[in-house]
Amino acid sequence: MNVIGLAKAVGLDTRALYQRLSAASVRAAVAEQGLADVYRRLEAVIPDIADQYTGGFDPQEYQRYWKIKMRGLHAWQVSLMLDAVRHLGRSGLVLADIGDSSGNHARYLQALAPKDAVARVVSVNLDPVAVDKVTAKGGDAILCRAEEMDLAGIRPDLFMTFEMVEHLTDPLRFLHRLAESGSADHLLMTVPWRRDSRFGGADLRMSDDRMAARWTAEELHIFELCPDDWLLLARLAGWRPVLTRLYRQYPVRSPLVALRPLWRALDFEGFWGVLLCRDLSVANRYDAW
């Protein structure tokens, strides 16, 4: 019997226990993966990130768990963004954050990127609530579907998308359109980390009577691929990898590694990211675009 099962047997609040253990797991993982300094700096830039998603959080659960989980992920994402900016190696960059729901990443970059490296970050989202949140903070945002983005009007130096492509009905054509018609030679992409690819996520595996009556694009995962399959998809779409990064939500050199099966069953073990460079040599072999 695992810790959660034992707690349930003696009548404890298993949800609260799971969240406290998971928060401790993330804190230990952040420290082990060298992200603690970035984590602290992000806290100073934006102390409250409860507006990260369109759906809100229970205040107690936000304090106990969600802010720690989100901040750990943000620390890794921002580190990856800074690596991408350094790789491009020039100043005055314009970045497009496709699927951005809050404008928080743009604010992080403004605070942590080298002086004059980033001139502008444009957020793209199909949700008017998300667009309003970004513009209310003084950010640039465009209301449109990711697949229908005006690539002639939005001409960034770097495309970015964080945990968005798994929500798309056709990520292959989305990525190919960016490679074929977009202005940026580079794309930074992060996705949930799975060891084995599968179609859909937890929502699609529920019985009909347990499923939500409606899903937003933010809520439903359609493709959950392993890194090797994401790289194959990107290669066919017109991209080749420059660097890859893995973020685990549990430490491996701590007793909290015992939570790995829970992360795998109830959430994700972690997240995987890749900086891609445009390379249409394989995509051009396919004649049915």
PDB file of C-alpha atoms in Angstrom:
ATOM      1  CA  MET A   1       0.000   0.000   0.000  1.00  0.00           C
ATOM      2  CA  ASN A   2       1.436   3.423  -0.951  1.00  0.00           C
ATOM      3  CA  VAL A   3       1.392   6.547   1.238  1.00  0.00           C
ATOM      4  CA  ILE A   4      -1.867   7.844  -0.257  1.00  0.00           C
ATOM      5  CA  GLY A   5      -3.571   4.476   0.170  1.00  0.00           C
ATOM      6  CA  LEU A   6      -2.438   4.283   3.802  1.00  0.00           C
ATOM      7  CA  ALA A   7      -3.709   7.818   4.475  1.00  0.00           C
ATOM      8  CA  LYS A   8      -7.077   6.945   2.967  1.00  0.00           C
ATOM      9  CA  ALA A   9      -7.292   3.831   5.134  1.00  0.00           C
ATOM     10  CA  VAL A  10      -6.868   5.853   8.336  1.00  0.00           C
ATOM     11  CA  GLY A  11      -9.243   8.622   7.245  1.00  0.00           C
ATOM     12  CA  LEU A  12      -6.813  11.440   6.386  1.00  0.00           C
ATOM     13  CA  ASP A  13      -7.457  14.095   3.720  1.00  0.00           C
ATOM     14  CA  THR A  14      -5.712  12.306   0.865  1.00  0.00           C
ATOM     15  CA  ARG A  15      -5.988  15.231  -1.563  1.00  0.00           C
ATOM     16  CA  ALA A  16      -4.229  17.593   0.838  1.00  0.00           C
ATOM     17  CA  LEU A  17      -1.594  14.967   1.626  1.00  0.00           C
ATOM     18  CA  TYR A  18      -0.965  14.289  -2.056  1.00  0.00           C
ATOM     19  CA  GLN A  19      -0.586  18.000  -2.750  1.00  0.00           C
ATOM     20  CA  ARG A  20       1.821  18.562   0.158  1.00  0.00           C
ATOM     21  CA  LEU A  21       3.968  15.610  -0.898  1.00  0.00           C
ATOM     22  CA  SER A  22       3.910  16.760  -4.521  1.00  0.00           C
ATOM     23  CA  ALA A  23       4.891  20.301  -3.520  1.00  0.00           C
ATOM     24  CA  ALA A  24       7.816  18.907  -1.518  1.00  0.00           C
ATOM     25  CA  SER A  25       8.757  16.787  -4.528  1.00  0.00           C
ATOM     26  CA  VAL A  26       8.811  19.833  -6.820  1.00  0.00           C
ATOM     27  CA  ARG A  27      10.888  21.886  -4.368  1.00  0.00           C
ATOM     28  CA  ALA A  28      13.456  19.098  -4.106  1.00  0.00           C
ATOM     29  CA  ALA A  29      13.450  18.575  -7.877  1.00  0.00           C
ATOM     30  CA  VAL A  30      13.970  22.291  -8.533  1.00  0.00           C
ATOM     31  CA  ALA A  31      16.972  22.337  -6.194  1.00  0.00           C
ATOM     32  CA  GLU A  32      18.435  19.138  -7.645  1.00  0.00           C
ATOM     33  CA  GLN A  33      18.134  20.394 -11.224  1.00  0.00           C
ATOM     34  CA  GLY A  34      19.855  23.707 -10.506  1.00  0.00           C
ATOM     35  CA  LEU A  35      16.739  25.842 -10.877  1.00  0.00           C
ATOM     36  CA  ALA A  36      16.398  27.227  -7.349  1.00  0.00           C
ATOM     37  CA  ASP A  37      17.977  30.601  -8.155  1.00  0.00           C
ATOM     38  CA  VAL A  38      15.731  31.158 -11.172  1.00  0.00           C
ATOM     39  CA  TYR A  39      12.734  30.038  -9.079  1.00  0.00           C
ATOM     40  CA  ARG A  40      13.498  32.701  -6.451  1.00  0.00           C
ATOM     41  CA  ARG A  41      14.046  35.381  -9.071  1.00  0.00           C
ATOM     42  CA  LEU A  42      10.718  34.597 -10.696  1.00  0.00           C
ATOM     43  CA  GLU A  43       8.983  34.912  -7.329  1.00  0.00           C
ATOM     44  CA  ALA A  44      10.407  38.415  -7.016  1.00  0.00           C
ATOM     45  CA  VAL A  45       9.267  39.376 -10.538  1.00  0.00           C
ATOM     46  CA  ILE A  46       5.679  38.097 -10.161  1.00  0.00           C
ATOM     47  CA  PRO A  47       4.783  37.132  -6.583  1.00  0.00           C
ATOM     48  CA  ASP A  48       1.257  35.971  -7.480  1.00  0.00           C
ATOM     49  CA  ILE A  49       0.737  33.678 -10.510  1.00  0.00           C
ATOM     50  CA  ALA A  50      -2.821  32.588  -9.707  1.00  0.00           C
ATOM     51  CA  ASP A  51      -3.941  34.080 -13.048  1.00  0.00           C
ATOM     52  CA  GLN A  52      -1.720  31.740 -15.099  1.00  0.00           C
ATOM     53  CA  TYR A  53      -4.668  29.782 -16.514  1.00  0.00           C
ATOM     54  CA  THR A  54      -8.185  30.766 -17.520  1.00  0.00           C
ATOM     55  CA  GLY A  55      -9.662  28.490 -14.877  1.00  0.00           C
ATOM     56  CA  GLY A  56      -9.060  29.661 -11.314  1.00  0.00           C
ATOM     57  CA  PHE A  57      -7.668  27.844  -8.283  1.00  0.00           C
ATOM     58  CA  ASP A  58      -9.040  27.084  -4.853  1.00  0.00           C
ATOM     59  CA  PRO A  59      -7.091  29.563  -2.647  1.00  0.00           C
ATOM     60  CA  GLN A  60      -5.936  26.898  -0.178  1.00  0.00           C
ATOM     61  CA  GLU A  61      -4.831  24.522  -2.931  1.00  0.00           C
ATOM     62  CA  TYR A  62      -3.056  27.346  -4.741  1.00  0.00           C
ATOM     63  CA  GLN A  63      -0.967  28.169  -1.658  1.00  0.00           C
ATOM     64  CA  ARG A  64      -0.365  24.535  -0.754  1.00  0.00           C
ATOM     65  CA  TYR A  65       0.479  23.162  -4.179  1.00  0.00           C
ATOM     66  CA  TRP A  66      -0.345  24.922  -7.424  1.00  0.00           C
ATOM     67  CA  LYS A  67       1.911  27.961  -7.080  1.00  0.00           C
ATOM     68  CA  ILE A  68       4.875  25.690  -6.285  1.00  0.00           C
ATOM     69  CA  LYS A  69       4.159  23.307  -9.161  1.00  0.00           C
ATOM     70  CA  MET A  70       3.659  26.156 -11.666  1.00  0.00           C
ATOM     71  CA  ARG A  71       6.703  28.107 -10.446  1.00  0.00           C
ATOM     72  CA  GLY A  72       8.936  25.061 -10.788  1.00  0.00           C
ATOM     73  CA  LEU A  73       7.780  24.586 -14.365  1.00  0.00           C
ATOM     74  CA  HIS A  74       8.185  28.305 -15.084  1.00  0.00           C
ATOM     75  CA  ALA A  75      11.749  28.269 -13.718  1.00  0.00           C
ATOM     76  CA  TRP A  76      12.660  25.501 -16.152  1.00  0.00           C
ATOM     77  CA  GLN A  77      10.824  27.152 -19.073  1.00  0.00           C
ATOM     78  CA  VAL A  78      12.483  30.513 -18.455  1.00  0.00           C
ATOM     79  CA  SER A  79      15.908  28.869 -18.242  1.00  0.00           C
ATOM     80  CA  LEU A  80      15.191  27.276 -21.614  1.00  0.00           C
ATOM     81  CA  MET A  81      14.002  30.607 -23.039  1.00  0.00           C
ATOM     82  CA  LEU A  82      17.208  32.295 -21.901  1.00  0.00           C
ATOM     83  CA  ASP A  83      19.245  29.500 -23.515  1.00  0.00           C
ATOM     84  CA  ALA A  84      17.338  30.070 -26.751  1.00  0.00           C
ATOM     85  CA  VAL A  85      17.943  33.838 -26.627  1.00  0.00           C
ATOM     86  CA  ARG A  86      21.646  33.208 -26.055  1.00  0.00           C
ATOM     87  CA  HIS A  87      21.725  30.767 -28.965  1.00  0.00           C
ATOM     88  CA  LEU A  88      20.244  33.372 -31.324  1.00  0.00           C
ATOM     89  CA  GLY A  89      23.011  35.698 -30.146  1.00  0.00           C
ATOM     90  CA  ARG A  90      21.658  39.089 -31.121  1.00  0.00           C
ATOM     91  CA  SER A  91      19.752  41.997 -29.588  1.00  0.00           C
ATOM     92  CA  GLY A  92      16.330  43.484 -30.289  1.00  0.00           C
ATOM     93  CA  LEU A  93      14.626  40.106 -30.658  1.00  0.00           C
ATOM     94  CA  VAL A  94      10.894  39.829 -31.281  1.00  0.00           C
ATOM     95  CA  LEU A  95       9.363  36.661 -29.806  1.00  0.00           C
ATOM     96  CA  ALA A  96       5.928  35.138 -30.416  1.00  0.00           C
ATOM     97  CA  ASP A  97       4.528  33.148 -27.471  1.00  0.00           C
ATOM     98  CA  ILE A  98       1.858  30.975 -29.101  1.00  0.00           C
ATOM     99  CA  GLY A  99      -0.796  29.820 -26.648  1.00  0.00           C
ATOM    100  CA  ASP A 100       0.205  32.272 -23.912  1.00  0.00           C
ATOM    101  CA  SER A 101      -2.620  32.672 -21.410  1.00  0.00           C
ATOM    102  CA  SER A 102      -1.285  35.282 -18.994  1.00  0.00           C
ATOM    103  CA  GLY A 103       1.658  37.347 -20.279  1.00  0.00           C
ATOM    104  CA  ASN A 104       3.766  36.157 -17.341  1.00  0.00           C
ATOM    105  CA  HIS A 105       6.562  34.706 -19.444  1.00  0.00           C
ATOM    106  CA  ALA A 106       7.038  38.026 -21.226  1.00  0.00           C
ATOM    107  CA  ARG A 107       7.419  39.762 -17.865  1.00  0.00           C
ATOM    108  CA  TYR A 108       9.912  37.147 -16.711  1.00  0.00           C
ATOM    109  CA  LEU A 109      11.986  37.686 -19.854  1.00  0.00           C
ATOM    110  CA  GLN A 110      11.938  41.454 -19.496  1.00  0.00           C
ATOM    111  CA  ALA A 111      13.401  41.058 -16.011  1.00  0.00           C
ATOM    112  CA  LEU A 112      15.916  38.261 -16.590  1.00  0.00           C
ATOM    113  CA  ALA A 113      17.098  38.482 -20.203  1.00  0.00           C
ATOM    114  CA  PRO A 114      20.315  40.381 -20.989  1.00  0.00           C
ATOM    115  CA  LYS A 115      19.809  44.106 -21.530  1.00  0.00           C
ATOM    116  CA  ASP A 116      18.361  44.913 -24.967  1.00  0.00           C
ATOM    117  CA  ALA A 117      18.265  41.224 -25.971  1.00  0.00           C
ATOM    118  CA  VAL A 118      14.454  41.100 -26.226  1.00  0.00           C
ATOM    119  CA  ALA A 119      12.591  44.028 -27.742  1.00  0.00           C
ATOM    120  CA  ARG A 120       9.074  42.620 -27.811  1.00  0.00           C
ATOM    121  CA  VAL A 121       7.033  39.542 -26.932  1.00  0.00           C
ATOM    122  CA  VAL A 122       3.728  38.991 -28.754  1.00  0.00           C
ATOM    123  CA  SER A 123       1.229  36.631 -27.115  1.00  0.00           C
ATOM    124  CA  VAL A 124      -1.134  34.617 -29.325  1.00  0.00           C
ATOM    125  CA  ASN A 125      -4.267  32.945 -27.968  1.00  0.00           C
ATOM    126  CA  LEU A 126      -7.751  31.986 -29.166  1.00  0.00           C
ATOM    127  CA  ASP A 127      -9.273  32.802 -25.748  1.00  0.00           C
ATOM    128  CA  PRO A 128     -10.393  36.447 -25.389  1.00  0.00           C
ATOM    129  CA  VAL A 129     -10.036  36.188 -21.589  1.00  0.00           C
ATOM    130  CA  ALA A 130      -6.355  35.291 -21.991  1.00  0.00           C
ATOM    131  CA  VAL A 131      -5.803  38.133 -24.465  1.00  0.00           C
ATOM    132  CA  ASP A 132      -7.466  40.596 -22.105  1.00  0.00           C
ATOM    133  CA  LYS A 133      -5.222  39.453 -19.234  1.00  0.00           C
ATOM    134  CA  VAL A 134      -2.101  40.069 -21.311  1.00  0.00           C
ATOM    135  CA  THR A 135      -3.163  43.497 -22.564  1.00  0.00           C
ATOM    136  CA  ALA A 136      -4.299  44.546 -19.068  1.00  0.00           C
ATOM    137  CA  LYS A 137      -0.677  44.084 -17.985  1.00  0.00           C
ATOM    138  CA  GLY A 138       0.544  46.268 -20.843  1.00  0.00           C
ATOM    139  CA  GLY A 139       1.578  43.340 -23.042  1.00  0.00           C
ATOM    140  CA  ASP A 140       1.040  42.725 -26.761  1.00  0.00           C
ATOM    141  CA  ALA A 141      -1.538  40.067 -27.571  1.00  0.00           C
ATOM    142  CA  ILE A 142      -3.358  38.826 -30.659  1.00  0.00           C
ATOM    143  CA  LEU A 143      -6.671  36.966 -30.611  1.00  0.00           C
ATOM    144  CA  CYS A 144      -6.565  34.068 -33.079  1.00  0.00           C
ATOM    145  CA  ARG A 145      -6.175  30.334 -33.394  1.00  0.00           C
ATOM    146  CA  ALA A 146      -2.573  29.159 -33.365  1.00  0.00           C
ATOM    147  CA  GLU A 147      -3.121  27.394 -36.689  1.00  0.00           C
ATOM    148  CA  GLU A 148      -4.487  30.577 -38.313  1.00  0.00           C
ATOM    149  CA  MET A 149      -1.901  33.063 -37.090  1.00  0.00           C
ATOM    150  CA  ASP A 150      -1.091  35.857 -39.530  1.00  0.00           C
ATOM    151  CA  LEU A 151       2.478  34.881 -40.364  1.00  0.00           C
ATOM    152  CA  ALA A 152       2.905  37.835 -42.708  1.00  0.00           C
ATOM    153  CA  GLY A 153       1.861  40.281 -39.979  1.00  0.00           C
ATOM    154  CA  ILE A 154       3.599  38.582 -37.046  1.00  0.00           C
ATOM    155  CA  ARG A 155       7.252  38.325 -38.009  1.00  0.00           C
ATOM    156  CA  PRO A 156       9.179  37.229 -34.906  1.00  0.00           C
ATOM    157  CA  ASP A 157      12.760  36.060 -34.631  1.00  0.00           C
ATOM    158  CA  LEU A 158      11.689  33.148 -32.431  1.00  0.00           C
ATOM    159  CA  PHE A 159       8.451  31.201 -32.124  1.00  0.00           C
ATOM    160  CA  MET A 160       7.737  29.789 -28.657  1.00  0.00           C
ATOM    161  CA  THR A 161       5.021  27.446 -27.469  1.00  0.00           C
ATOM    162  CA  PHE A 162       4.754  26.000 -23.973  1.00  0.00           C
ATOM    163  CA  GLU A 163       2.516  22.957 -23.409  1.00  0.00           C
ATOM    164  CA  MET A 164       0.306  23.916 -26.338  1.00  0.00           C
ATOM    165  CA  VAL A 165       0.951  21.559 -29.270  1.00  0.00           C
ATOM    166  CA  GLU A 166      -0.493  18.580 -27.377  1.00  0.00           C
ATOM    167  CA  HIS A 167      -3.824  20.436 -27.413  1.00  0.00           C
ATOM    168  CA  LEU A 168      -3.918  20.866 -31.211  1.00  0.00           C
ATOM    169  CA  THR A 169      -5.948  18.637 -33.504  1.00  0.00           C
ATOM    170  CA  ASP A 170      -3.184  18.745 -36.133  1.00  0.00           C
ATOM    171  CA  PRO A 171       0.205  19.647 -34.646  1.00  0.00           C
ATOM    172  CA  LEU A 172       2.041  18.398 -37.743  1.00  0.00           C
ATOM    173  CA  ARG A 173       0.449  20.913 -40.102  1.00  0.00           C
ATOM    174  CA  PHE A 174       0.770  23.655 -37.489  1.00  0.00           C
ATOM    175  CA  LEU A 175       4.525  23.099 -37.203  1.00  0.00           C
ATOM    176  CA  HIS A 176       4.934  22.743 -40.974  1.00  0.00           C
ATOM    177  CA  ARG A 177       3.154  26.049 -41.571  1.00  0.00           C
ATOM    178  CA  LEU A 178       5.571  27.796 -39.202  1.00  0.00           C
ATOM    179  CA  ALA A 179       8.551  26.188 -40.926  1.00  0.00           C
ATOM    180  CA  GLU A 180       7.361  26.893 -44.457  1.00  0.00           C
ATOM    181  CA  SER A 181       5.872  30.377 -44.065  1.00  0.00           C
ATOM    182  CA  GLY A 182       7.034  31.808 -40.740  1.00  0.00           C
ATOM    183  CA  SER A 183       9.741  34.443 -40.437  1.00  0.00           C
ATOM    184  CA  ALA A 184      11.591  32.782 -37.552  1.00  0.00           C
ATOM    185  CA  ASP A 185      14.325  30.252 -38.185  1.00  0.00           C
ATOM    186  CA  HIS A 186      13.914  28.888 -34.664  1.00  0.00           C
ATOM    187  CA  LEU A 187      11.068  27.434 -32.602  1.00  0.00           C
ATOM    188  CA  LEU A 188      11.154  26.692 -28.870  1.00  0.00           C
ATOM    189  CA  MET A 189       8.634  24.029 -27.854  1.00  0.00           C
ATOM    190  CA  THR A 190       7.867  22.299 -24.554  1.00  0.00           C
ATOM    191  CA  VAL A 191       5.438  19.435 -23.942  1.00  0.00           C
ATOM    192  CA  PRO A 192       4.517  17.045 -21.130  1.00  0.00           C
ATOM    193  CA  TRP A 193       7.093  14.273 -20.839  1.00  0.00           C
ATOM    194  CA  ARG A 194       5.852  10.787 -21.549  1.00  0.00           C
ATOM    195  CA  ARG A 195       8.055   7.715 -21.905  1.00  0.00           C
ATOM    196  CA  ASP A 196       5.582   6.156 -24.360  1.00  0.00           C
ATOM    197  CA  SER A 197       3.334   7.945 -26.833  1.00  0.00           C
ATOM    198  CA  ARG A 198      -0.412   7.778 -26.553  1.00  0.00           C
ATOM    199  CA  PHE A 199      -3.511   9.391 -27.987  1.00  0.00           C
ATOM    200  CA  GLY A 200      -5.332  11.696 -25.620  1.00  0.00           C
ATOM    201  CA  GLY A 201      -5.002  12.127 -21.898  1.00  0.00           C
ATOM    202  CA  ALA A 202      -6.904  11.460 -18.725  1.00  0.00           C
ATOM    203  CA  ASP A 203     -10.090  13.199 -19.880  1.00  0.00           C
ATOM    204  CA  LEU A 204     -10.596  10.923 -22.872  1.00  0.00           C
ATOM    205  CA  ARG A 205     -10.096   7.855 -20.709  1.00  0.00           C
ATOM    206  CA  MET A 206     -12.985   8.688 -18.399  1.00  0.00           C
ATOM    207  CA  SER A 207     -16.332   6.953 -18.681  1.00  0.00           C
ATOM    208  CA  ASP A 208     -19.012   8.971 -20.474  1.00  0.00           C
ATOM    209  CA  ASP A 209     -20.817   9.820 -17.238  1.00  0.00           C
ATOM    210  CA  ARG A 210     -17.607  11.227 -15.665  1.00  0.00           C
ATOM    211  CA  MET A 211     -16.525  13.326 -18.643  1.00  0.00           C
ATOM    212  CA  ALA A 212     -17.050  17.081 -18.553  1.00  0.00           C
ATOM    213  CA  ALA A 213     -19.987  18.353 -20.588  1.00  0.00           C
ATOM    214  CA  ARG A 214     -17.623  20.638 -22.525  1.00  0.00           C
ATOM    215  CA  TRP A 215     -13.861  20.968 -22.958  1.00  0.00           C
ATOM    216  CA  THR A 216     -11.894  24.082 -23.752  1.00  0.00           C
ATOM    217  CA  ALA A 217      -8.739  23.900 -25.853  1.00  0.00           C
ATOM    218  CA  GLU A 218      -6.770  24.571 -22.652  1.00  0.00           C
ATOM    219  CA  GLU A 219      -8.242  21.541 -20.902  1.00  0.00           C
ATOM    220  CA  LEU A 220      -8.040  18.671 -23.399  1.00  0.00           C
ATOM    221  CA  HIS A 221      -4.875  16.873 -24.485  1.00  0.00           C
ATOM    222  CA  ILE A 222      -5.143  15.195 -27.876  1.00  0.00           C
ATOM    223  CA  PHE A 223      -1.596  13.979 -28.593  1.00  0.00           C
ATOM    224  CA  GLU A 224       0.787  12.988 -25.800  1.00  0.00           C
ATOM    225  CA  LEU A 225       3.939  11.808 -27.560  1.00  0.00           C
ATOM    226  CA  CYS A 226       7.305  10.711 -26.242  1.00  0.00           C
ATOM    227  CA  PRO A 227      10.315  12.908 -27.132  1.00  0.00           C
ATOM    228  CA  ASP A 228      11.486  10.627 -29.957  1.00  0.00           C
ATOM    229  CA  ASP A 229       8.093  10.836 -31.644  1.00  0.00           C
ATOM    230  CA  TRP A 230       7.858  14.613 -31.195  1.00  0.00           C
ATOM    231  CA  LEU A 231      11.267  14.883 -32.873  1.00  0.00           C
ATOM    232  CA  LEU A 232      10.122  12.700 -35.772  1.00  0.00           C
ATOM    233  CA  LEU A 233       6.986  14.813 -36.161  1.00  0.00           C
ATOM    234  CA  ALA A 234       9.066  18.009 -36.087  1.00  0.00           C
ATOM    235  CA  ARG A 235      11.489  16.570 -38.649  1.00  0.00           C
ATOM    236  CA  LEU A 236       8.684  15.820 -41.094  1.00  0.00           C
ATOM    237  CA  ALA A 237       7.221  19.290 -40.417  1.00  0.00           C
ATOM    238  CA  GLY A 238      10.482  21.022 -41.341  1.00  0.00           C
ATOM    239  CA  TRP A 239      12.553  21.367 -38.172  1.00  0.00           C
ATOM    240  CA  ARG A 240      15.717  19.834 -36.698  1.00  0.00           C
ATOM    241  CA  PRO A 241      16.742  19.912 -33.022  1.00  0.00           C
ATOM    242  CA  VAL A 242      19.432  22.262 -31.726  1.00  0.00           C
ATOM    243  CA  LEU A 243      19.164  21.404 -28.028  1.00  0.00           C
ATOM    244  CA  THR A 244      16.823  19.438 -25.779  1.00  0.00           C
ATOM    245  CA  ARG A 245      16.060  19.679 -22.066  1.00  0.00           C
ATOM    246  CA  LEU A 246      14.184  17.485 -19.580  1.00  0.00           C
ATOM    247  CA  TYR A 247      12.508  18.666 -16.368  1.00  0.00           C
ATOM    248  CA  ARG A 248      11.433  16.153 -13.734  1.00  0.00           C
ATOM    249  CA  GLN A 249       8.819  16.956 -11.094  1.00  0.00           C
ATOM    250  CA  TYR A 250      10.539  14.654  -8.618  1.00  0.00           C
ATOM    251  CA  PRO A 251      14.164  14.388  -7.418  1.00  0.00           C
ATOM    252  CA  VAL A 252      16.160  11.272  -8.229  1.00  0.00           C
ATOM    253  CA  ARG A 253      18.641  11.585  -5.338  1.00  0.00           C
ATOM    254  CA  SER A 254      16.082  11.743  -2.530  1.00  0.00           C
ATOM    255  CA  PRO A 255      13.523   9.470  -0.853  1.00  0.00           C
ATOM    256  CA  LEU A 256      10.908  11.590  -2.663  1.00  0.00           C
ATOM    257  CA  VAL A 257      11.820   9.677  -5.834  1.00  0.00           C
ATOM    258  CA  ALA A 258       9.229   7.232  -4.471  1.00  0.00           C
ATOM    259  CA  LEU A 259       6.590   9.651  -5.760  1.00  0.00           C
ATOM    260  CA  ARG A 260       7.557   8.966  -9.379  1.00  0.00           C
ATOM    261  CA  PRO A 261       4.738   6.387  -9.891  1.00  0.00           C
ATOM    262  CA  LEU A 262       2.195   8.898  -8.542  1.00  0.00           C
ATOM    263  CA  TRP A 263       3.404  11.635 -10.880  1.00  0.00           C
ATOM    264  CA  ARG A 264       3.219   9.181 -13.771  1.00  0.00           C
ATOM    265  CA  ALA A 265      -0.293   8.004 -12.875  1.00  0.00           C
ATOM    266  CA  LEU A 266      -1.928  11.266 -11.783  1.00  0.00           C
ATOM    267  CA  ASP A 267      -0.056  14.000 -13.644  1.00  0.00           C
ATOM    268  CA  PHE A 268       3.202  13.823 -15.644  1.00  0.00           C
ATOM    269  CA  GLU A 269       6.658  12.795 -14.540  1.00  0.00           C
ATOM    270  CA  GLY A 270       7.890  16.044 -15.996  1.00  0.00           C
ATOM    271  CA  PHE A 271       8.215  18.101 -19.157  1.00  0.00           C
ATOM    272  CA  TRP A 272      10.462  18.000 -22.200  1.00  0.00           C
ATOM    273  CA  GLY A 273      11.637  20.908 -24.312  1.00  0.00           C
ATOM    274  CA  VAL A 274      13.447  21.378 -27.598  1.00  0.00           C
ATOM    275  CA  LEU A 275      14.888  24.318 -29.497  1.00  0.00           C
ATOM    276  CA  LEU A 276      14.332  23.636 -33.195  1.00  0.00           C
ATOM    277  CA  CYS A 277      15.920  25.177 -36.275  1.00  0.00           C
ATOM    278  CA  ARG A 278      14.169  25.373 -39.629  1.00  0.00           C
ATOM    279  CA  ASP A 279      15.253  22.575 -41.997  1.00  0.00           C
ATOM    280  CA  LEU A 280      12.807  21.721 -44.792  1.00  0.00           C
ATOM    281  CA  SER A 281      15.008  19.077 -46.434  1.00  0.00           C
ATOM    282  CA  VAL A 282      12.864  16.192 -45.147  1.00  0.00           C
ATOM    283  CA  ALA A 283       9.546  18.047 -45.310  1.00  0.00           C
ATOM    284  CA  ASN A 284      10.108  18.789 -49.006  1.00  0.00           C
ATOM    285  CA  ARG A 285      10.215  15.068 -49.762  1.00  0.00           C
ATOM    286  CA  TYR A 286       6.545  14.812 -48.807  1.00  0.00           C
ATOM    287  CA  ASP A 287       4.305  15.802 -51.696  1.00  0.00           C
ATOM    288  CA  ALA A 288       0.888  15.929 -49.987  1.00  0.00           C
ATOM    289  CA  TRP A 289       1.124  19.096 -47.905  1.00  0.00           C
TER     290      TRP A 289
END
